[in-house]
Coordinates of C-alpha atoms and ligand atoms in Angstrom, one line a residue:
Chain Z
M294 CA 0.0 0.0 0.0
K295 CA 2.8 2.3 0.9
N296 CA 4.5 1.6 -2.4
F297 CA 1.3 2.4 -4.2
F298 CA 1.1 5.9 -2.6
F299 CA 4.8 6.5 -3.3
E300 CA 4.4 5.7 -7.0
I301 CA 1.2 7.8 -7.2
S302 CA 2.9 10.7 -5.6
I303 CA 5.9 10.5 -8.0
L304 CA 3.5 10.4 -10.9
F305 CA 1.5 13.3 -9.6
I306 CA 4.6 15.5 -9.0
T307 CA 5.8 14.7 -12.5
A308 CA 2.4 15.8 -13.8
V309 CA 2.8 19.1 -12.0
F310 CA 6.2 19.6 -13.6
V311 CA 4.8 18.8 -17.1
C312 CA 2.0 21.3 -16.6
L313 CA 4.5 23.9 -15.4
I314 CA 6.3 23.7 -18.7
V315 CA 3.5 22.8 -21.1
L316 CA 0.7 25.1 -20.1
P317 CA 2.6 28.4 -20.8
M318 CA 3.7 26.9 -24.1
F319 CA 0.1 26.0 -24.9
A320 CA -1.1 29.4 -23.9
L321 CA 1.4 31.0 -26.2
F322 CA 0.6 28.9 -29.2
T323 CA -3.2 29.1 -28.9
T324 CA -3.9 32.8 -28.2
T325 CA -3.1 33.9 -31.7
S326 CA -4.2 33.1 -35.2
F327 CA -2.2 32.3 -38.3
E328 CA -3.3 35.4 -40.1
E329 CA -2.3 37.5 -37.1
L330 CA 1.2 36.0 -37.1
I331 CA 1.7 36.7 -40.8
Y332 CA 0.5 40.2 -40.2
Q333 CA 3.0 40.7 -37.4
F334 CA 6.0 39.3 -39.3
R335 CA 5.3 41.8 -42.0
S336 CA 5.8 44.7 -39.7
P337 CA 9.1 46.4 -40.4
V338 CA 10.0 46.9 -36.7
I339 CA 9.5 43.2 -35.9
L340 CA 11.5 42.2 -39.0
S341 CA 14.3 44.5 -38.0
A342 CA 14.4 42.9 -34.5
I343 CA 14.6 39.5 -36.0
V344 CA 17.4 40.6 -38.3
I345 CA 19.3 42.3 -35.5
S346 CA 19.0 39.3 -33.3
L347 CA 20.3 36.9 -35.9
E348 CA 23.0 39.2 -37.0
T349 CA 24.4 39.9 -33.5
S350 CA 24.1 36.4 -32.2
L351 CA 25.9 34.9 -35.3
I352 CA 28.7 37.5 -35.0
V353 CA 28.9 36.5 -31.3
V354 CA 29.3 32.8 -32.2
F355 CA 32.1 33.8 -34.6
L356 CA 33.8 36.0 -32.1
S357 CA 33.5 33.4 -29.3
L358 CA 35.3 30.9 -31.6
C359 CA 38.1 33.3 -32.2
L360 CA 38.5 34.2 -28.5
G361 CA 37.3 31.0 -26.9
I362 CA 39.3 28.3 -28.7
P363 CA 42.7 29.8 -27.8
V364 CA 41.6 30.2 -24.1
A365 CA 40.2 26.7 -24.1
Y366 CA 43.6 25.4 -25.5
L367 CA 45.5 27.2 -22.8
L368 CA 43.3 25.9 -20.0
A369 CA 43.3 22.3 -21.4
M370 CA 46.9 21.9 -22.4
K371 CA 49.1 24.1 -20.2
D372 CA 49.9 24.2 -16.5
F373 CA 50.7 27.7 -15.2
R374 CA 50.4 29.8 -12.1
G375 CA 47.0 31.5 -11.9
K376 CA 45.2 28.9 -14.1
E377 CA 42.5 28.5 -11.4
I378 CA 41.9 32.3 -11.7
I379 CA 41.2 32.1 -15.4
D380 CA 39.1 29.0 -14.9
T381 CA 37.0 30.9 -12.4
L382 CA 36.7 33.9 -14.7
V383 CA 35.2 31.5 -17.3
D384 CA 32.6 30.4 -14.8
L385 CA 31.8 33.8 -13.5
P386 CA 29.5 35.2 -16.3
V387 CA 27.4 32.0 -16.1
S388 CA 26.7 32.4 -12.4
M389 CA 26.4 36.2 -12.5
P390 CA 22.9 37.6 -13.1
P391 CA 22.8 39.1 -16.6
L392 CA 21.5 42.4 -15.3
V393 CA 24.5 42.8 -13.1
A394 CA 26.8 42.0 -16.1
G395 CA 24.9 44.6 -18.1
L396 CA 25.3 47.2 -15.4
A397 CA 29.1 46.5 -15.2
L398 CA 29.5 46.8 -18.9
L399 CA 27.4 50.0 -18.9
I400 CA 29.6 51.6 -16.3
L401 CA 32.8 50.5 -18.1
L402 CA 31.7 51.6 -21.6
G403 CA 29.5 54.5 -20.7
G404 CA 30.4 58.2 -21.1
N405 CA 31.2 58.7 -17.5
S406 CA 34.1 56.3 -17.3
K407 CA 37.6 57.0 -18.5
F408 CA 37.6 54.0 -20.8
G409 CA 34.2 54.9 -22.3
N410 CA 35.4 58.5 -22.8
L411 CA 38.6 57.3 -24.5
L412 CA 36.6 55.1 -26.9
S413 CA 34.1 57.8 -27.8
S414 CA 36.8 60.4 -28.4
H415 CA 38.0 58.0 -31.0
G416 CA 34.6 57.8 -32.5
V417 CA 33.7 54.4 -31.0
D418 CA 30.4 54.4 -29.3
L419 CA 29.5 51.1 -27.8
I420 CA 26.6 52.0 -25.6
F421 CA 23.2 52.0 -27.3
S422 CA 24.6 50.4 -30.4
K423 CA 24.8 47.0 -32.1
K424 CA 28.4 46.7 -31.0
G425 CA 27.1 47.0 -27.4
I426 CA 24.7 44.2 -28.0
I427 CA 27.4 42.0 -29.3
I428 CA 29.7 42.7 -26.3
A429 CA 26.9 42.0 -23.9
Q430 CA 26.0 38.8 -25.6
L431 CA 29.6 37.7 -25.9
F432 CA 30.1 38.4 -22.2
V433 CA 27.3 36.1 -21.1
S434 CA 27.6 33.3 -23.7
I435 CA 31.3 32.8 -24.5
P436 CA 31.8 30.6 -21.4
F437 CA 29.7 27.8 -23.0
L438 CA 32.0 27.6 -25.9
I439 CA 35.2 27.7 -23.8
K440 CA 34.0 25.0 -21.4
S441 CA 32.8 22.7 -24.1
T442 CA 36.0 23.1 -26.2
K443 CA 38.3 22.8 -23.1
D444 CA 36.7 19.5 -22.2
A445 CA 37.1 18.3 -25.7
F446 CA 40.8 19.3 -25.9
A447 CA 41.5 17.8 -22.4
S448 CA 39.9 14.4 -23.4
I449 CA 42.4 13.9 -26.3
N450 CA 45.0 11.3 -25.6
K451 CA 48.3 13.2 -24.8
N452 CA 50.3 10.6 -26.7
V453 CA 48.3 11.2 -29.9
I454 CA 49.5 14.8 -29.7
N455 CA 53.1 13.7 -28.8
A456 CA 53.0 11.3 -31.8
S457 CA 52.2 14.3 -34.1
L458 CA 55.1 16.2 -32.6
T459 CA 57.6 13.4 -32.9
L460 CA 56.6 12.8 -36.5
G461 CA 57.7 16.3 -37.3
A462 CA 54.7 18.5 -36.8
S463 CA 55.0 21.9 -35.1
K464 CA 52.7 22.7 -32.2
F465 CA 50.5 24.9 -34.5
H466 CA 50.3 22.2 -37.2
T467 CA 49.4 19.7 -34.5
F468 CA 46.7 22.0 -33.3
K469 CA 45.3 22.3 -36.8
T470 CA 45.5 18.7 -37.9
V471 CA 45.0 16.8 -34.7
L472 CA 43.5 18.9 -31.9
L473 CA 40.8 20.7 -33.9
P474 CA 39.5 17.7 -35.8
L475 CA 39.4 15.6 -32.6
A476 CA 37.7 18.4 -30.6
K477 CA 35.2 19.0 -33.4
N478 CA 32.1 17.7 -31.7
G479 CA 32.9 19.6 -28.5
I480 CA 33.3 22.8 -30.5
Y481 CA 30.0 22.3 -32.3
T482 CA 28.2 21.7 -29.0
G483 CA 29.8 24.8 -27.6
M484 CA 28.7 26.8 -30.7
I485 CA 25.1 25.7 -30.4
M486 CA 25.0 26.5 -26.7
T487 CA 26.6 29.9 -27.2
W488 CA 24.3 30.7 -30.0
S489 CA 21.2 29.8 -28.1
R490 CA 22.4 31.7 -25.1
A491 CA 23.1 34.8 -27.2
L492 CA 19.8 34.6 -29.0
G493 CA 17.9 34.5 -25.7
E494 CA 20.0 37.1 -24.0
F495 CA 17.9 40.0 -22.6
G496 CA 19.2 41.4 -19.3
A497 CA 22.7 42.4 -20.2
T498 CA 21.7 43.5 -23.7
S499 CA 18.9 45.8 -22.7
M500 CA 21.1 47.4 -20.0
V501 CA 24.0 48.1 -22.5
A502 CA 22.1 48.8 -25.7
G503 CA 18.7 49.9 -24.6
C504 CA 15.6 49.3 -26.6
I505 CA 15.8 51.5 -29.7
P506 CA 13.6 50.1 -32.5
F507 CA 15.4 49.5 -35.8
R508 CA 18.8 50.0 -34.0
T509 CA 19.2 48.0 -30.9
E510 CA 15.9 46.2 -30.5
T511 CA 16.6 42.5 -30.5
M512 CA 13.9 39.8 -30.5
T513 CA 13.9 39.4 -26.7
V514 CA 13.8 43.1 -26.2
A515 CA 10.9 43.4 -28.7
I516 CA 9.0 40.8 -26.7
Y517 CA 9.4 42.7 -23.5
Q518 CA 8.7 46.1 -25.1
N519 CA 5.5 45.0 -26.9
A520 CA 4.1 43.1 -23.9
M521 CA 4.7 46.2 -21.7
T522 CA 3.1 48.6 -24.1
G523 CA 0.0 46.7 -24.8
E524 CA 0.9 45.0 -28.1
P525 CA 0.7 41.3 -27.0
A526 CA 0.1 40.1 -30.6
A527 CA 3.6 41.4 -31.6
S528 CA 5.1 39.9 -28.5
I529 CA 3.6 36.5 -29.2
A530 CA 4.7 36.4 -32.8
V531 CA 8.3 37.1 -31.9
A532 CA 8.2 34.7 -29.0
L533 CA 6.9 31.9 -31.1
L534 CA 9.7 32.4 -33.6
L535 CA 12.3 32.5 -30.9
L536 CA 10.8 29.2 -29.6
V537 CA 11.1 27.6 -33.0
F538 CA 14.8 28.7 -33.1
S539 CA 15.6 27.3 -29.6
F540 CA 13.6 24.0 -30.3
T541 CA 15.6 23.5 -33.5
L542 CA 18.9 24.2 -31.7
L543 CA 17.9 21.8 -28.8
L544 CA 17.0 19.2 -31.4
I545 CA 20.3 19.5 -33.2
F546 CA 22.0 19.3 -29.9
K547 CA 20.2 16.2 -28.8
L548 CA 20.8 14.5 -32.2
R549 CA 24.5 15.3 -32.1
I550 CA 24.7 13.7 -28.7
K551 CA 22.9 10.6 -30.0
V552 CA 25.1 10.4 -33.0
Q553 CA 28.2 10.6 -30.8
A554 CA 26.9 8.0 -28.4
G555 CA 25.8 5.6 -31.2
Chain H
M272 CA 72.9 7.1 -35.4
S273 CA 74.1 6.8 -31.8
I274 CA 72.2 8.4 -29.0
E275 CA 73.6 9.4 -25.7
L276 CA 72.2 10.8 -22.4
K277 CA 74.7 12.7 -20.3
G278 CA 73.9 13.4 -16.7
I279 CA 70.1 13.5 -17.1
S280 CA 68.2 14.4 -13.9
K281 CA 64.4 14.8 -13.7
S282 CA 62.1 15.2 -10.8
Y283 CA 58.4 15.7 -10.7
N284 CA 57.1 17.8 -7.8
G285 CA 60.3 17.2 -5.8
R286 CA 60.2 13.5 -6.4
T287 CA 63.3 12.4 -8.3
V288 CA 62.7 10.1 -11.2
L289 CA 66.0 10.2 -13.0
K290 CA 69.3 10.8 -11.1
N291 CA 72.3 11.8 -13.1
L292 CA 71.6 9.2 -15.7
N293 CA 74.2 8.3 -18.3
L294 CA 73.5 6.0 -21.2
K295 CA 75.1 5.5 -24.6
I296 CA 73.5 3.5 -27.3
N297 CA 75.5 2.7 -30.4
Q298 CA 74.6 3.1 -34.0
G299 CA 72.4 0.3 -35.2
E300 CA 72.1 -1.3 -31.8
F301 CA 68.9 -2.9 -30.5
H302 CA 69.0 -1.8 -26.9
V303 CA 66.5 -2.9 -24.3
L304 CA 65.8 -0.7 -21.3
L305 CA 64.4 -2.9 -18.6
G306 CA 62.9 -1.7 -15.3
P307 CA 60.0 -1.8 -12.9
S308 CA 56.9 0.1 -13.5
G309 CA 57.3 3.7 -12.3
G310 CA 61.0 3.3 -12.7
G311 CA 61.3 6.2 -15.1
K312 CA 61.5 4.3 -18.4
T313 CA 58.9 6.4 -20.2
T314 CA 60.4 9.6 -18.8
T315 CA 63.8 8.5 -20.2
L316 CA 62.3 8.0 -23.7
S317 CA 60.4 11.3 -23.4
V318 CA 63.6 13.1 -22.6
M319 CA 65.3 11.5 -25.6
A320 CA 62.4 12.6 -27.8
G321 CA 62.2 16.1 -26.4
L322 CA 58.7 15.6 -25.0
V323 CA 59.9 16.2 -21.5
K324 CA 62.6 18.7 -20.5
P325 CA 65.1 17.3 -18.1
D326 CA 66.1 19.4 -15.1
R327 CA 69.8 18.8 -15.9
G328 CA 71.9 17.0 -18.5
S329 CA 72.0 16.8 -22.3
V330 CA 71.0 14.6 -25.1
F331 CA 73.2 13.8 -28.1
I332 CA 72.1 12.2 -31.3
G333 CA 75.1 11.3 -33.4
N334 CA 77.6 14.0 -32.4
K335 CA 75.0 16.7 -32.2
D336 CA 73.6 18.2 -28.9
V337 CA 69.9 18.1 -29.5
S338 CA 69.0 19.2 -25.9
N339 CA 67.4 22.4 -27.1
L340 CA 65.6 21.0 -30.2
S341 CA 61.9 20.6 -30.0
P342 CA 60.5 17.1 -30.7
D343 CA 59.6 17.8 -34.3
K344 CA 63.2 18.6 -35.1
R345 CA 64.9 15.5 -33.5
R346 CA 64.3 12.9 -36.3
I347 CA 63.0 10.4 -33.8
G348 CA 60.5 7.6 -34.4
Y349 CA 58.4 7.0 -31.3
V350 CA 56.1 4.0 -30.7
F351 CA 53.9 4.8 -27.7
Q352 CA 52.7 2.2 -25.2
D353 CA 49.0 2.9 -26.2
H354 CA 49.8 3.0 -29.9
A355 CA 48.5 6.6 -30.0
L356 CA 47.3 6.3 -33.6
F357 CA 45.4 9.3 -34.9
P358 CA 41.8 8.2 -34.4
H359 CA 40.4 10.5 -37.2
L360 CA 42.8 9.2 -39.9
T361 CA 42.8 6.0 -41.8
V362 CA 45.6 3.4 -41.5
F363 CA 47.1 4.8 -44.7
E364 CA 46.9 8.4 -43.6
N365 CA 48.3 7.5 -40.2
I366 CA 51.4 6.1 -41.8
A367 CA 51.6 8.9 -44.4
Y368 CA 51.3 11.7 -41.7
G369 CA 55.0 12.2 -41.2
L370 CA 55.7 12.0 -45.0
R371 CA 53.1 14.7 -45.8
L372 CA 54.8 16.9 -43.3
R373 CA 58.1 16.5 -45.1
K374 CA 56.4 17.5 -48.3
V375 CA 57.2 14.2 -50.0
K376 CA 55.7 13.8 -53.4
K377 CA 52.3 12.1 -53.6
Q378 CA 53.6 9.2 -55.7
E379 CA 56.5 8.6 -53.4
I380 CA 54.2 8.7 -50.3
K381 CA 52.0 6.1 -51.8
H382 CA 55.0 4.0 -52.7
R383 CA 56.6 4.1 -49.3
V384 CA 53.4 3.6 -47.3
D385 CA 52.4 0.7 -49.5
Y386 CA 55.7 -0.9 -48.9
Y387 CA 55.2 -0.8 -45.2
L388 CA 51.5 -1.9 -45.4
E389 CA 52.8 -5.0 -47.2
R390 CA 55.7 -5.4 -44.9
I391 CA 53.5 -5.5 -41.8
N392 CA 50.8 -7.4 -43.7
I393 CA 48.0 -4.9 -43.3
T394 CA 47.3 -3.9 -46.9
N395 CA 43.6 -4.9 -46.6
E396 CA 43.1 -2.6 -43.7
K397 CA 44.6 0.4 -45.2
N398 CA 41.3 2.4 -45.5
K399 CA 40.1 1.4 -42.0
F400 CA 40.1 3.6 -39.0
P401 CA 42.2 2.6 -36.0
R402 CA 39.1 1.7 -33.9
H403 CA 38.4 -1.1 -36.3
L404 CA 41.9 -2.7 -35.9
S405 CA 43.0 -5.4 -33.5
G406 CA 45.6 -4.7 -30.9
G407 CA 48.3 -6.4 -32.9
Q408 CA 47.4 -4.5 -36.1
K409 CA 47.4 -1.1 -34.2
Q410 CA 50.8 -2.0 -32.9
R411 CA 52.1 -2.7 -36.4
V412 CA 50.6 0.5 -37.8
A413 CA 52.3 2.5 -35.0
L414 CA 55.6 0.8 -35.9
A415 CA 55.2 1.5 -39.6
R416 CA 54.2 5.2 -38.9
A417 CA 57.4 5.6 -36.9
L418 CA 59.7 3.8 -39.4
V419 CA 58.4 5.3 -42.6
I420 CA 60.0 8.6 -41.9
K421 CA 63.4 6.9 -41.7
P422 CA 64.2 8.2 -38.2
D423 CA 67.7 8.4 -36.8
V424 CA 66.6 6.7 -33.6
L425 CA 63.5 4.5 -32.9
L426 CA 62.0 4.6 -29.4
M427 CA 59.5 1.9 -28.4
D428 CA 57.7 2.1 -25.1
E429 CA 56.4 -1.3 -23.9
P430 CA 54.9 -1.8 -27.4
M431 CA 53.9 -5.4 -26.8
S432 CA 52.3 -5.0 -23.4
S433 CA 48.7 -5.1 -24.7
L434 CA 49.2 -8.1 -27.0
D435 CA 48.4 -11.7 -26.3
V436 CA 51.2 -14.1 -26.1
M437 CA 50.7 -15.5 -29.6
T438 CA 50.6 -12.1 -31.3
K439 CA 53.4 -10.9 -29.2
E440 CA 55.7 -13.6 -30.5
I441 CA 54.8 -12.9 -34.1
V442 CA 55.3 -9.2 -33.8
Q443 CA 58.6 -9.7 -31.9
E444 CA 60.0 -11.8 -34.7
E445 CA 58.8 -9.2 -37.3
L446 CA 60.2 -6.3 -35.3
K447 CA 63.6 -8.0 -34.9
S448 CA 63.8 -8.7 -38.6
I449 CA 62.7 -5.2 -39.6
Q450 CA 65.2 -3.7 -37.2
Q451 CA 68.0 -5.8 -38.6
K452 CA 67.0 -4.9 -42.1
T453 CA 66.8 -1.1 -41.6
G454 CA 69.6 -1.0 -39.1
V455 CA 67.9 1.7 -37.2
T456 CA 69.2 2.4 -33.7
T457 CA 66.5 1.2 -31.4
I458 CA 65.7 1.6 -27.7
Y459 CA 63.0 -0.8 -26.6
V460 CA 61.4 -0.3 -23.2
T461 CA 60.0 -3.3 -21.3
H462 CA 59.6 -4.8 -17.9
D463 CA 59.6 -8.3 -19.3
H464 CA 62.8 -10.3 -19.0
N465 CA 61.9 -12.9 -21.6
E466 CA 61.3 -10.1 -24.2
A467 CA 64.5 -8.4 -23.2
G468 CA 66.5 -11.6 -23.6
F469 CA 65.0 -12.3 -27.0
L470 CA 65.2 -8.8 -28.5
G471 CA 68.1 -7.0 -27.0
D472 CA 71.7 -6.8 -28.4
R473 CA 72.4 -5.1 -25.1
I474 CA 70.2 -4.6 -22.0
S475 CA 70.3 -2.0 -19.4
V476 CA 68.3 -1.9 -16.2
L477 CA 66.8 1.3 -15.0
D478 CA 66.0 1.3 -11.4
N479 CA 65.8 4.1 -8.8
G480 CA 66.6 6.6 -11.4
K481 CA 69.9 5.0 -12.4
V482 CA 71.1 2.6 -15.0
N483 CA 72.2 -0.2 -12.8
Q484 CA 73.7 -2.6 -15.2
I485 CA 74.5 -2.4 -18.8
D486 CA 75.7 -5.5 -20.5
S487 CA 75.0 -7.9 -23.2
S488 CA 72.0 -9.9 -22.5
F489 CA 74.2 -12.9 -21.9
E490 CA 76.2 -11.3 -19.2
L491 CA 73.1 -9.8 -17.5
F492 CA 71.6 -13.2 -17.0
Q493 CA 74.9 -14.9 -16.1
N494 CA 75.9 -12.4 -13.5
P495 CA 73.1 -10.4 -12.0
G496 CA 74.6 -7.4 -10.3
T497 CA 74.8 -7.2 -6.6
E498 CA 71.6 -5.6 -5.4
F499 CA 69.9 -6.1 -8.8
R500 CA 66.3 -5.8 -7.9
T501 CA 63.9 -7.9 -9.9
S502 CA 60.7 -7.2 -8.2
F503 CA 59.4 -6.3 -11.7
V504 CA 59.8 -9.7 -13.3
E505 CA 56.5 -10.9 -14.4
V506 CA 56.1 -14.6 -14.0
K507 CA 53.4 -15.9 -16.2
N508 CA 54.1 -19.6 -16.2
I509 CA 55.2 -22.2 -13.8
L510 CA 58.9 -21.7 -13.7
D511 CA 61.5 -24.4 -13.4
V512 CA 63.5 -23.0 -10.6
S513 CA 66.0 -24.2 -8.1
P514 CA 66.2 -22.5 -4.7
V515 CA 69.6 -21.3 -3.7
K516 CA 68.8 -19.8 -0.4
T517 CA 65.5 -19.7 1.4
N518 CA 64.1 -18.4 4.6
S519 CA 60.5 -18.0 5.7
Y520 CA 60.0 -14.8 3.8
E521 CA 62.4 -14.8 0.9
A522 CA 64.0 -17.2 -1.4
T523 CA 66.7 -16.7 -3.9
V524 CA 66.2 -19.0 -6.9
L525 CA 67.7 -19.8 -10.2
I526 CA 65.3 -20.0 -13.2
N527 CA 66.1 -22.7 -15.7
N528 CA 63.1 -22.3 -18.0
D529 CA 63.2 -22.8 -21.8
G530 CA 62.0 -19.3 -22.5
L531 CA 65.0 -17.9 -20.7
K532 CA 68.2 -19.1 -22.1
Y533 CA 70.1 -18.3 -19.0
P534 CA 69.6 -18.8 -15.3
V535 CA 68.4 -15.8 -13.5
K536 CA 68.8 -15.1 -9.9
I537 CA 65.7 -13.7 -8.4
R538 CA 64.5 -12.9 -5.0
V539 CA 61.0 -14.3 -4.2
K540 CA 58.9 -12.3 -1.9
K541 CA 56.2 -13.7 0.4
Y542 CA 57.7 -17.1 0.5
P543 CA 54.7 -18.7 2.2
D544 CA 52.7 -18.1 -1.0
V545 CA 55.1 -20.0 -3.1
E546 CA 54.0 -23.6 -3.4
R547 CA 56.4 -26.4 -3.4
E548 CA 55.7 -28.5 -6.4
K549 CA 58.4 -31.1 -6.8
E550 CA 61.8 -31.3 -5.3
G551 CA 63.6 -28.2 -6.4
N552 CA 60.6 -26.7 -8.2
L553 CA 58.6 -23.8 -7.1
K554 CA 55.3 -22.8 -8.5
L555 CA 55.2 -19.0 -8.8
K556 CA 52.3 -16.8 -9.5
R557 CA 52.3 -13.5 -11.2
G558 CA 53.3 -10.7 -8.8
Q559 CA 55.1 -12.9 -6.3
V560 CA 58.5 -12.1 -7.4
Ligands
LIG205 N1 54.0 14.3 -15.9 C1 54.2 13.8 -14.7 N2 53.9 14.5 -13.6 C2 54.2 13.9 -12.4 N3 54.7 12.7 -12.2 C3 55.1 12.0 -13.3 C4 54.8 12.5 -14.6 N4 55.3 11.6 -15.5 C5 55.7 10.6 -14.7 N5 55.6 10.8 -13.4 C6 56.1 10.0 -12.3 O1 57.4 9.6 -12.6 C7 57.7 8.2 -12.2 C8 58.2 7.5 -13.4 O2 57.3 7.4 -14.4 P1 57.5 6.7 -15.8 O3 58.7 7.4 -16.5 O4 56.2 6.7 -16.6 O5 57.9 5.2 -15.4 P2 57.8 3.9 -16.2 O6 57.6 4.2 -17.7 O7 59.1 3.2 -16.0 O8 56.7 3.1 -15.6 C9 56.3 7.7 -11.8 O9 56.3 7.6 -10.4 C10 55.3 8.7 -12.3 O10 54.2 8.7 -11.4
LIG206 MG1 56.0 3.7 -18.9

């Protein structure tokens, strides 16, 4: 009898969890009509938000590769003083609330700081610009690429790398022909996670870049703006599209893991 | 070419692994480096190859001091204990890797790789990836990959340790004949006396960071040095041994087995575990000596 109640409770709790996730999704998908969606996606300000989001997040993925792979290499392959510090720095943006990250960036890059002044005196204005969005997204999402790539590098048999060296390859050539191909899956996984994080980023972005339609309004910002100003239909349209993106990424992610395992 | 270690010292985190080690291996010699696990054999090879930087001492290949050369400049062939084949490259590409780096012409690469594929009897597997090879095949590919670049010195780190006895014997024969044919100076690391006796022109014993004894294999087995520790001998079979001196914990015995051509004096630990079989014969199990 006790067993029976235990099992029932587990099922009941699971059902609560499923409702928690599914009901909001259901609400989102059923409150609007197809025609309404089409109408919204024709609106220039919505289209611009979609373009800005895709543009910035893809640039972020590219930049995170350029910055993240060398850092991952260093952390995985080298032993040096202060390695723990860099390791912690990689974890920091993930555990930090995005709004706090945004505030920190705003203070650093804003007109009131020396650094911000120096930049704007050279004609570089990062605040309230697309560049600001990119920096904010990069800040919060690059750790995913670094961690995933680092783990991939670290799991490569050291002797395979040594074999390449003794066969006459330089460290750089070994990096190109052995490390990168063998870390490929880890790098792809990191890219997908970074992209999905950048696409969904709201807190840091809105702090640094504000919500200027046609200039700095990303999809997430558009959702917030429209919902707050009594335009739920526009919000819903963007939200649905964002969901489609993240579902697709999640699916690719799961499939990759399956392929790797099988 | 000859290879020489002069006064090599190496310690890890304050623990000394190699202590002022001197070792000279002659041109064309098949040299076996024997020693217990953890005795610093891999470290010695890594120092030779430039993969590990010694705290002190220098490495000479031929008459040239290569101490400051990086591994890719030392012209060394290295066969790793775990084969370390490139998992993302086919057998053919694994062997061709060093040749491509040397900008050898395509036709010549094919010619030289095919020669080794045939030599090690693995032509049918040339388009397979390493994960589809047996242990013995991987071993042979690793050997071919190291030899095809015509290295000045060939280093082999316990290459047979993962092979079963049958395969081991075949690969040993092959290795011996390839080495004789190419005449490449070879340093072969093992902890197996049988193997050492079969393969080595000369054998040296690495223990406690020092080369304890360096002799022809014949001399080694004839006159084991004073405190020659053999705790690393792996006894796989019942050995035909005659005890020389015994007490309740230790026995000094002479081995007269077929596999070993010469009697070896070993010290048996944990004497109570050693079963008396016949008069003068002791049954030893792995790890008891
Ligand atoms: N990179 C390393 N860092 C710390 N200790 C090491 C390292 N490499 C080897 N050692 C230690 O040095 C000793 C000798 O190792 P090794 O040369 O691999 O011995 P062998 O090959 O004879 O088994 C061992 O105690 C091992 O733990
Ligand atoms: Mg070893």
